[in-house]
Coordinates of C-alpha atoms in Angstrom, one line a residue:
X26 CA 31.4 161.9 -53.4
X27 CA 29.3 162.9 -56.0
X28 CA 30.7 164.8 -59.7
X29 CA 29.1 168.4 -61.1
X30 CA 29.9 168.5 -64.6
X31 CA 28.9 172.0 -66.2
X32 CA 27.4 171.8 -69.6
X33 CA 26.4 175.0 -71.1
X34 CA 23.6 176.0 -67.9
X35 CA 23.0 173.1 -67.2
X36 CA 24.6 171.2 -64.7
X37 CA 23.7 167.6 -63.5
X38 CA 25.1 165.1 -60.6
X39 CA 26.5 161.7 -61.1
X40 CA 26.2 159.5 -58.2
X41 CA 28.7 157.0 -57.3
X42 CA 27.0 153.3 -56.9
X43 CA 27.3 153.7 -52.6
X44 CA 25.5 157.1 -52.9
X45 CA 22.8 155.2 -55.6
X46 CA 22.4 152.8 -52.8
X47 CA 22.3 154.6 -49.7
X48 CA 19.4 157.0 -51.7
X49 CA 18.0 154.3 -52.7
X50 CA 17.4 152.5 -49.3
X51 CA 16.1 156.0 -47.9
X52 CA 13.3 155.9 -50.7
X53 CA 12.1 152.3 -49.7
X54 CA 12.0 153.0 -46.0
X55 CA 10.0 156.3 -47.3
X56 CA 8.3 154.7 -48.7
X57 CA 7.5 151.8 -46.4
X58 CA 7.1 154.1 -43.7
X59 CA 4.2 156.4 -45.9
X60 CA 2.4 153.0 -46.5
X61 CA 2.6 152.1 -42.6
X62 CA 1.2 155.6 -41.0
X63 CA -1.5 155.4 -44.3
X64 CA -2.5 151.8 -42.9
X65 CA -3.2 153.4 -39.5
X66 CA -5.1 157.0 -41.4
X67 CA -2.4 159.3 -40.5
X68 CA -1.6 160.9 -43.9
X69 CA -4.2 163.1 -45.4
X70 CA -6.5 162.7 -48.6
X71 CA -8.9 163.4 -50.8
X72 CA -12.5 162.0 -49.9
X73 CA -13.2 159.0 -52.2
X74 CA -16.7 158.1 -52.0
X75 CA -17.4 155.0 -49.7
X76 CA -19.3 151.8 -50.2
X77 CA -21.6 151.3 -47.5
X78 CA -21.1 147.3 -47.2
X79 CA -17.5 147.2 -47.3
X80 CA -16.4 151.2 -46.5
X81 CA -13.8 150.9 -49.1
X82 CA -13.2 153.1 -51.3
X83 CA -14.1 152.5 -55.7
X84 CA -11.7 151.7 -58.1
X85 CA -10.8 154.1 -60.7
X86 CA -12.9 152.5 -63.0
X87 CA -15.4 152.9 -61.2
X88 CA -16.1 155.7 -59.5
X89 CA -19.6 156.2 -59.6
X90 CA -21.0 158.8 -62.6
X91 CA -24.2 161.5 -62.6
X92 CA -26.5 160.6 -65.3
X93 CA -28.3 162.9 -67.2
X94 CA -31.4 163.0 -65.0
X95 CA -32.9 162.2 -62.9
X96 CA -33.5 158.5 -62.8
X97 CA -36.0 157.0 -61.7
X98 CA -34.3 153.6 -61.1
X99 CA -30.8 152.6 -59.9
X100 CA -30.9 149.3 -60.9
X101 CA -32.3 146.9 -63.3
X102 CA -32.8 142.8 -63.1
X103 CA -33.4 141.2 -66.2
X104 CA -34.4 137.5 -66.2
X105 CA -34.2 137.0 -70.0
X106 CA -36.1 133.2 -71.3
X107 CA -33.7 131.6 -73.6
X108 CA -34.9 129.7 -76.2
X109 CA -38.1 131.4 -76.7
X110 CA -41.2 131.5 -75.4
X111 CA -44.8 131.3 -77.2
X112 CA -45.8 135.2 -76.2
X113 CA -49.8 132.8 -78.0
X114 CA -49.9 130.9 -75.1
X115 CA -48.5 133.1 -72.4
X116 CA -49.7 137.1 -72.1
X117 CA -51.0 137.9 -75.8
X118 CA -54.7 135.8 -75.8
X119 CA -56.0 135.1 -79.7
X120 CA -59.4 133.3 -79.7
X121 CA -59.1 133.1 -83.5
X122 CA -57.1 131.4 -83.1
X123 CA -59.4 128.4 -81.9
X124 CA -61.6 130.2 -84.4
X125 CA -59.4 129.7 -87.2
X126 CA -58.2 126.7 -85.9
X127 CA -56.9 124.1 -89.0
X128 CA -56.9 126.7 -91.8
X129 CA -53.1 127.6 -93.3
X130 CA -52.2 130.9 -92.4
X131 CA -51.5 131.9 -96.2
X132 CA -54.7 132.4 -96.7
X133 CA -55.7 134.6 -94.2
X134 CA -53.0 137.2 -94.1
X135 CA -53.7 137.1 -98.0
X136 CA -49.3 136.7 -98.4
X137 CA -47.0 133.9 -98.1
X138 CA -45.4 132.4 -94.2
X139 CA -41.5 131.3 -94.7
X140 CA -40.9 128.9 -92.4
X141 CA -37.2 128.4 -91.2
X142 CA -37.5 124.2 -90.7
X143 CA -40.0 122.2 -92.5
X144 CA -43.3 120.1 -91.4
X145 CA -45.4 123.6 -91.5
X146 CA -49.2 123.0 -90.2
X147 CA -52.1 124.7 -89.6
X148 CA -53.2 127.5 -87.0
X149 CA -52.9 126.1 -83.6
X150 CA -55.2 127.2 -80.9
X151 CA -53.5 127.7 -77.7
X152 CA -54.0 124.8 -75.4
X153 CA -53.6 126.6 -72.8
X154 CA -56.6 128.8 -71.0
X155 CA -56.1 132.2 -70.6
X156 CA -58.7 134.0 -67.2
X157 CA -58.3 137.6 -66.8
X158 CA -57.0 139.3 -63.6
X159 CA -56.6 142.4 -61.5
X160 CA -58.4 145.2 -61.7
X161 CA -57.1 145.7 -65.2
X162 CA -58.5 142.7 -66.4
X163 CA -55.3 141.0 -68.2
X164 CA -55.7 138.3 -69.8
X165 CA -52.8 135.7 -68.3
X166 CA -52.6 131.7 -69.5
X167 CA -52.9 129.1 -66.8
X168 CA -49.4 128.6 -67.1
X169 CA -48.5 132.0 -65.1
X170 CA -50.9 130.9 -62.0
X171 CA -48.5 133.0 -59.7
X172 CA -47.1 136.0 -62.0
X173 CA -51.0 136.4 -63.3
X174 CA -51.4 138.4 -59.4
X175 CA -49.3 140.9 -60.3
X176 CA -50.7 141.8 -63.7
X177 CA -51.9 145.1 -62.0
X178 CA -48.1 146.0 -61.6
X179 CA -46.7 145.2 -64.9
X180 CA -47.0 147.0 -68.3
X181 CA -47.0 145.3 -71.2
X182 CA -45.1 145.3 -74.1
X183 CA -47.1 143.5 -76.6
X184 CA -45.6 144.5 -79.5
X185 CA -41.3 144.4 -79.5
X186 CA -40.7 142.1 -82.3
X187 CA -36.9 141.3 -84.1
X188 CA -34.5 141.1 -86.9
X189 CA -33.6 137.5 -87.1
X190 CA -35.6 133.6 -86.3
X191 CA -31.8 132.7 -85.6
X192 CA -31.0 131.6 -81.6
X193 CA -27.9 133.7 -81.2
X194 CA -28.4 136.2 -83.6
X195 CA -31.8 137.5 -81.8
X196 CA -30.3 136.5 -78.8
X197 CA -27.1 139.3 -79.8
X198 CA -30.0 141.8 -81.1
X199 CA -32.2 141.7 -77.4
X200 CA -28.8 141.6 -75.9
X201 CA -26.5 144.0 -78.1
X202 CA -28.8 145.9 -79.9
X203 CA -27.0 144.1 -83.4
X204 CA -27.6 140.2 -84.3
X205 CA -23.4 140.3 -84.8
X206 CA -20.9 139.4 -82.3
X207 CA -18.7 142.1 -81.2
X208 CA -20.7 144.9 -79.6
X209 CA -20.8 145.3 -75.8
X210 CA -24.3 144.4 -73.6
X211 CA -27.1 146.3 -72.1
X212 CA -25.3 146.2 -68.6
X213 CA -21.7 147.1 -70.1
X214 CA -23.4 150.7 -71.3
X215 CA -25.0 150.9 -68.2
X216 CA -22.2 150.3 -66.1
X217 CA -20.0 152.4 -68.5
X218 CA -22.0 155.4 -68.4
X219 CA -23.4 155.8 -65.0
X220 CA -19.7 153.1 -62.9
X221 CA -20.6 151.4 -59.4
X222 CA -22.8 152.0 -56.5
X223 CA -20.2 149.0 -53.9
X224 CA -16.6 149.2 -54.2
X225 CA -16.8 145.3 -53.3
X226 CA -19.5 144.2 -55.3
X227 CA -19.5 144.2 -59.7
X228 CA -21.9 147.1 -61.5
X229 CA -22.5 143.8 -64.1
X230 CA -23.5 140.3 -62.3
X231 CA -24.7 137.0 -64.6
X232 CA -26.2 134.4 -63.5
X233 CA -26.9 131.1 -66.2
X234 CA -28.8 128.5 -66.2
X235 CA -28.3 125.2 -64.0
X236 CA -28.1 123.5 -67.5
X237 CA -25.7 125.2 -69.5
X238 CA -25.3 128.8 -70.5
X239 CA -27.4 130.6 -73.1
X240 CA -26.8 130.6 -77.2
X241 CA -24.3 132.8 -78.0
X242 CA -22.4 132.4 -74.7
X243 CA -20.1 134.7 -73.5
X244 CA -21.0 137.4 -75.7
X245 CA -24.3 138.2 -74.5
X246 CA -23.5 139.7 -71.6
X247 CA -18.7 140.6 -73.2
X248 CA -18.0 144.1 -73.8
X249 CA -17.1 144.0 -77.3
X250 CA -15.2 147.3 -78.2
X251 CA -15.4 148.8 -74.5
X252 CA -12.7 147.6 -71.8
X253 CA -13.1 144.3 -70.8
X254 CA -13.4 145.9 -67.2
X255 CA -17.2 147.1 -68.3
X256 CA -18.8 143.0 -69.3
X257 CA -20.6 141.4 -66.8
X258 CA -19.1 139.5 -63.7
X259 CA -19.9 135.5 -64.0
X260 CA -21.7 134.6 -60.5
X261 CA -22.8 130.7 -60.3
X262 CA -25.0 130.4 -57.3
X263 CA -23.8 127.5 -55.3
X264 CA -21.1 127.4 -54.4
X265 CA -17.6 130.0 -54.7
X266 CA -20.3 132.9 -56.4
X267 CA -16.4 132.8 -58.3
X268 CA -14.6 130.3 -60.0
X269 CA -10.3 131.1 -58.2
X270 CA -11.9 133.9 -56.1
X271 CA -10.2 132.7 -53.3
X272 CA -6.2 133.7 -52.7
X273 CA -4.2 130.5 -52.9
X274 CA -3.8 128.3 -49.9
X275 CA -1.1 129.5 -47.5
X276 CA -1.1 132.7 -48.1
X277 CA -2.5 136.0 -45.8
X278 CA -5.0 138.9 -46.6
X279 CA -1.5 140.9 -45.4
X280 CA 0.7 139.0 -48.7
X281 CA -1.7 139.2 -51.2
X282 CA -2.3 142.8 -50.1
X283 CA 1.2 143.0 -50.4
X284 CA 1.8 142.1 -53.8
X285 CA -1.3 144.0 -55.3
X286 CA 0.1 147.2 -54.0
X287 CA 3.8 145.8 -55.6
X288 CA 2.2 145.1 -58.8
X289 CA -0.4 148.3 -59.0
X290 CA 2.5 151.3 -58.1
X291 CA 4.5 148.6 -61.9
X292 CA 1.6 149.4 -63.7
X293 CA 1.4 152.7 -63.0
X294 CA 5.3 153.5 -63.6
X295 CA 3.8 151.1 -66.9
X296 CA 0.7 153.6 -67.4
X297 CA 2.7 157.4 -66.9
X298 CA 5.0 155.7 -70.0
X299 CA 2.2 154.4 -71.8
X300 CA -0.5 156.5 -70.7
X301 CA -3.1 155.9 -73.3
X302 CA -3.4 152.1 -72.3
X303 CA -7.0 151.9 -71.4
X304 CA -6.9 148.0 -71.0
X305 CA -4.4 148.5 -68.5
X306 CA -6.0 150.4 -66.2
X307 CA -8.9 148.4 -66.6
X308 CA -6.7 145.2 -65.2
X309 CA -5.9 147.2 -62.2
X310 CA -9.0 148.1 -61.3
X311 CA -10.3 144.3 -62.1
X312 CA -7.3 143.0 -59.3
X313 CA -9.0 145.7 -57.1
X314 CA -12.5 144.4 -57.4
X315 CA -11.9 140.9 -57.3
X316 CA -9.6 141.8 -53.8
X317 CA -12.1 143.0 -52.4
X318 CA -14.8 140.7 -52.9
X319 CA -13.4 137.8 -51.8
X320 CA -15.1 139.2 -48.5
X321 CA -18.2 140.6 -50.0
X322 CA -19.2 138.5 -52.8
X323 CA -19.5 135.1 -51.2
X324 CA -21.5 137.5 -48.5
X325 CA -24.2 138.9 -50.8
X326 CA -25.2 136.1 -52.4
X327 CA -26.0 133.9 -48.9
X328 CA -29.4 133.0 -49.3
X329 CA -29.1 130.6 -46.2
X330 CA -29.2 134.2 -43.8
X331 CA -33.1 134.5 -45.1
X332 CA -35.6 134.1 -43.4
X333 CA -38.0 130.1 -43.7
X334 CA -40.5 132.6 -45.4
X335 CA -38.7 134.1 -47.6
X336 CA -36.9 131.0 -49.4
X337 CA -40.6 129.9 -49.8
X338 CA -41.6 132.9 -51.2
X339 CA -39.7 132.4 -54.3
X340 CA -39.7 128.4 -54.2
X341 CA -35.9 127.5 -53.1
X342 CA -37.6 125.0 -50.5
X343 CA -39.2 122.6 -53.8
X344 CA -37.3 120.7 -56.4
X345 CA -38.6 121.9 -59.4
X346 CA -38.5 125.9 -58.1
X347 CA -35.0 125.4 -56.2
X348 CA -32.5 126.6 -59.1
X349 CA -34.3 129.8 -60.6
X350 CA -35.9 130.5 -57.3
X351 CA -32.6 131.0 -55.6
X352 CA -31.0 133.2 -58.4
X353 CA -34.2 135.6 -58.1
X354 CA -33.4 135.7 -54.7
X355 CA -29.9 136.3 -54.5
X356 CA -31.1 139.3 -57.7
X357 CA -32.6 140.7 -54.8
X358 CA -29.4 140.6 -52.4
X359 CA -27.5 142.2 -55.3
X360 CA -29.6 144.8 -56.3
X361 CA -29.8 145.8 -52.6
X362 CA -25.6 146.0 -52.2
X363 CA -25.5 148.1 -55.0
X364 CA -25.2 145.8 -58.0
X365 CA -26.5 148.0 -61.0
X366 CA -27.5 145.9 -63.7
X367 CA -28.3 141.5 -62.9
X368 CA -28.7 139.4 -65.5
X369 CA -30.9 136.2 -65.3
X370 CA -30.8 133.7 -68.2
X371 CA -33.4 131.3 -67.9
X372 CA -32.9 128.1 -70.4
X373 CA -29.7 126.5 -70.6
X374 CA -27.7 125.0 -74.0
X375 CA -28.1 121.4 -73.9
X376 CA -30.9 119.5 -75.5
X377 CA -32.5 122.8 -76.8
X378 CA -36.3 120.9 -76.7
X379 CA -36.4 120.2 -73.4
X380 CA -34.0 122.9 -71.3
X381 CA -34.5 126.0 -73.5
X382 CA -38.0 127.0 -74.4
X383 CA -37.4 126.5 -78.1
X384 CA -40.8 124.3 -78.1
X385 CA -40.4 122.6 -82.0
X386 CA -41.6 119.2 -80.8
X387 CA -43.7 119.3 -77.5
X388 CA -45.1 123.0 -76.8
X389 CA -47.3 121.2 -74.0
X390 CA -44.8 119.4 -72.3
X391 CA -41.9 122.3 -72.2
X392 CA -43.7 125.7 -72.2
X393 CA -45.6 123.3 -69.1
X394 CA -41.9 122.6 -67.5
X395 CA -40.3 126.0 -67.8
X396 CA -43.5 128.3 -67.0
X397 CA -43.1 125.4 -63.7
X398 CA -40.2 126.2 -62.7
X399 CA -39.6 130.6 -62.9
X400 CA -43.0 131.8 -62.5
X401 CA -42.9 131.6 -58.6
X402 CA -39.2 132.6 -58.0
X403 CA -40.2 135.8 -60.9
X404 CA -43.8 136.3 -58.5
X405 CA -42.0 136.0 -55.4
X406 CA -39.2 138.3 -56.5
X407 CA -41.8 141.0 -56.9
X408 CA -43.7 140.8 -53.7
X409 CA -39.9 140.8 -52.2
X410 CA -39.4 143.9 -54.2
X411 CA -42.0 145.8 -53.3
X412 CA -42.5 144.4 -49.5
X413 CA -38.9 146.3 -49.7
X414 CA -39.6 149.4 -51.0
X415 CA -37.4 148.4 -53.3
X416 CA -39.3 148.2 -56.7
X417 CA -39.3 152.1 -57.0
X418 CA -35.8 151.9 -57.4
X419 CA -35.4 149.0 -59.5
X420 CA -36.7 148.2 -63.3
X421 CA -37.3 144.3 -63.7
X422 CA -37.2 143.3 -67.7
X423 CA -38.7 139.2 -69.2
X424 CA -38.3 138.9 -72.3
X425 CA -36.7 136.3 -74.4
X426 CA -34.9 136.4 -78.4
X427 CA -38.8 136.0 -80.1
X428 CA -41.7 134.5 -79.8
X429 CA -43.5 131.9 -81.4
X430 CA -45.2 130.8 -84.8
X431 CA -49.0 130.9 -84.6
X432 CA -48.8 127.4 -86.8
X433 CA -48.2 124.4 -86.0
X434 CA -44.6 122.7 -86.5
X435 CA -45.1 118.4 -86.6
X436 CA -48.3 118.7 -84.9
X437 CA -47.8 119.6 -82.0
X438 CA -45.3 122.8 -81.6
X439 CA -44.0 126.0 -82.7
X440 CA -41.0 127.3 -84.4
X441 CA -39.5 130.4 -83.9
X442 CA -41.5 134.1 -84.9
X443 CA -39.4 137.3 -84.7
X444 CA -42.0 138.8 -85.7
X445 CA -43.7 139.3 -82.5
X446 CA -43.0 138.2 -78.9
X447 CA -44.4 139.5 -75.7
X448 CA -41.9 141.3 -72.8
X449 CA -43.2 143.2 -69.8
X450 CA -41.9 145.7 -67.3
X451 CA -42.2 146.1 -63.1
X452 CA -40.8 148.7 -61.1
X453 CA -39.3 152.0 -61.5
X454 CA -42.7 153.7 -60.9
X455 CA -43.9 152.1 -64.5
X456 CA -47.9 152.1 -64.4
X457 CA -48.9 148.7 -64.6
X458 CA -51.6 146.7 -65.8
X459 CA -51.9 147.9 -69.1
X460 CA -50.6 146.5 -72.2
X461 CA -49.0 148.5 -74.6
X462 CA -48.8 147.6 -78.7
X463 CA -50.4 144.9 -80.3
X464 CA -50.1 141.9 -83.2
X465 CA -52.7 141.4 -85.3
X466 CA -55.3 138.4 -85.4
X467 CA -53.0 135.5 -85.1
X468 CA -50.0 137.1 -82.9
X469 CA -48.0 136.4 -86.0
X470 CA -46.5 140.1 -87.2
X471 CA -46.3 143.0 -84.8
X472 CA -49.5 145.6 -86.4
X473 CA -50.1 148.3 -83.3
X474 CA -47.2 150.1 -82.1
X475 CA -44.2 147.8 -82.9
X476 CA -41.7 147.6 -80.4
X477 CA -37.6 147.6 -82.0
X478 CA -34.8 146.0 -79.5
X479 CA -33.4 149.9 -80.0
X480 CA -36.5 151.4 -78.6
X481 CA -36.3 149.1 -75.4
X482 CA -33.0 149.8 -75.0
X483 CA -34.0 153.2 -75.3
X484 CA -37.0 153.4 -72.8
X485 CA -34.3 151.4 -70.1
X486 CA -31.6 153.8 -70.7
X487 CA -34.1 156.7 -70.4
X488 CA -35.3 155.4 -66.7
X489 CA -31.8 154.7 -65.3
X490 CA -31.6 158.7 -66.1
X491 CA -29.5 157.9 -69.2
X492 CA -30.0 159.2 -72.9
X493 CA -29.4 157.1 -75.2
X494 CA -28.5 159.7 -78.1
X495 CA -25.8 161.1 -75.9
X496 CA -24.4 157.6 -74.1
X497 CA -21.7 157.3 -76.6
X498 CA -18.5 155.7 -76.7
X499 CA -15.2 156.5 -79.8
X500 CA -14.7 153.2 -81.8
X501 CA -13.3 152.8 -84.7
X502 CA -13.5 156.8 -85.4
X503 CA -17.6 156.9 -84.8
X504 CA -18.8 157.6 -81.7
X505 CA -21.2 154.1 -80.7
X506 CA -24.5 153.8 -79.5
X507 CA -26.3 151.1 -78.3
X508 CA -28.7 152.6 -80.5
X509 CA -27.0 153.1 -83.4
X510 CA -29.0 155.5 -84.7
X511 CA -32.2 154.4 -83.7
X512 CA -34.4 154.0 -80.7
X513 CA -37.5 155.9 -79.7
X514 CA -38.9 155.8 -75.9
X515 CA -42.2 153.6 -75.4
X516 CA -44.1 156.4 -74.4
X517 CA -46.6 154.5 -72.4
X518 CA -43.3 153.3 -69.7
X519 CA -41.4 156.9 -69.8
X520 CA -44.2 159.2 -69.4

C-alpha cells in the first residue's frame, strides 16, 4: 500500500518494495512491447533522412547539413603524393635548367639559396622529356603518359607554396592549414560543415600506402580540437576494410542490436544528466555507424564485382599498378555510395628514398617508379568518373607536401623546396586545360599568383558550397577556421 505525506502544498507518494517491483516490471514490459511494435513499423515516427544503399536512419552527429550556397561538388577525392614530388620534373617545364645547367643558382637569382641537407650542387636539368598534350598544349613529363591524355580536363596550379621544408610539418600544413599538430584536417571540416550523405558509411575515409602510413601519421586526418567523430576512418584496401569490424564469434546481429540499444539508453541517461558531453554523443553515433558498416563497408570496397574492363582501366591486372589502382577504384565506389571525402596517401613511411617521392639520392629511379605506380590508376579514375557522370559532382585534387629544388643534391637527386610545387584539380565544373600561376625561370619560387595552402583550402570548401569565413568551430574562446584568418579563392577555379 502506498502512503501519502502532507508537506505544505506538496505531496509525495512512497511505494512499498512490492509496488516498486510491480511498477518497474510493467515499465520494462512496456519498453519491450514498444520495441517490438517499432520493429514492425507500427509506431509513428518523425521522418528522417534515408540512405539509398542500406535504408537506415542517419546517426545524429552526421545528419546532412545545408551548404552555405549551391555547391558545384558533393564529394572530394584527394590524392596526396607523400614525400615531395619534383614539379620541375613532372608538370612545370623549365628550359632554363638546361640552358644554365651546371651554374650555381645563387649567382643567377642574386641571393643565397638555403639548403636543408648537405652537398648542394648547381642547376640540374630534368632528365625527363616534356611534350605538349591536348588542345590546350600543356607540357607534361614523359613520367605521366596516361595522365597527359587528360590535361584538357585538369587545371594545373603551378604556384602552390608552403612554409616548412620538414616533411611532417609541411604535410600538416597541406592537410590542416597549420604546421603544428592538433588541428582538424580538411576532411574533418567538410564532414563538420556538411554532415554525411550515407548513413551506413563514414563521411570521411582514409587509405594509406601499402608500404605504410604517411609522415605525420593519424594527425594528417585527425579531428584536432573537434569531437573525434569527425576524424577520418582508416580503411584497408584488402581483407576486412576496418580492423575488428565484425562482431565477436557466436554473437548474432539481433544480440548485437540489443546490446547497442541498451548501451544507447544508458548513454542517453548520462547525456541528460551532463548535456554538455559532446564526446559521449559522438561515441554513440560511432557505435551506430559501426553497426551499419558491418553490412555496407565490405560491399563498398569489393572491387571483384567490377567488370574486367574497369579493373584493367585502373591497372588492377598489373603488379606494379595494382595497389594504388585498387585504392583509386575503391575511392570511386565510395563517393558513388555517398562518402563525402576520400583521402588517398601514395607513398608510405619506410625507406624514404624508395617508398615515398623523397628523391634525395636517385631522382630518376625514384620518380620513374612512383609515377609508373600511380599514372595509370589516376588516369583510370578520371576516365571512369567522367564516363559515369560523377566527375561533374566530384572534386579530384592532386598534390604533395612540397616540391623539390632545381639544383642537384649529390649530383643525382633534389632536396626539399617549400617555395614551389605543382598541384592540380579536376571535376566539379572546373575549366580544364589551364595553368594557374607560375614559378620563376628555374622553378625555385612561386612568382606569379602565389597560392598558399589557405587559398587551396578556401577554394576546395567553396566548390562544396561552404564559405571558409563562415565555417567556424568555437574552441578556446575563439571561432576557429580551417583557413585561420587567411584564404583567398583561386578565381580561375571558382569562376
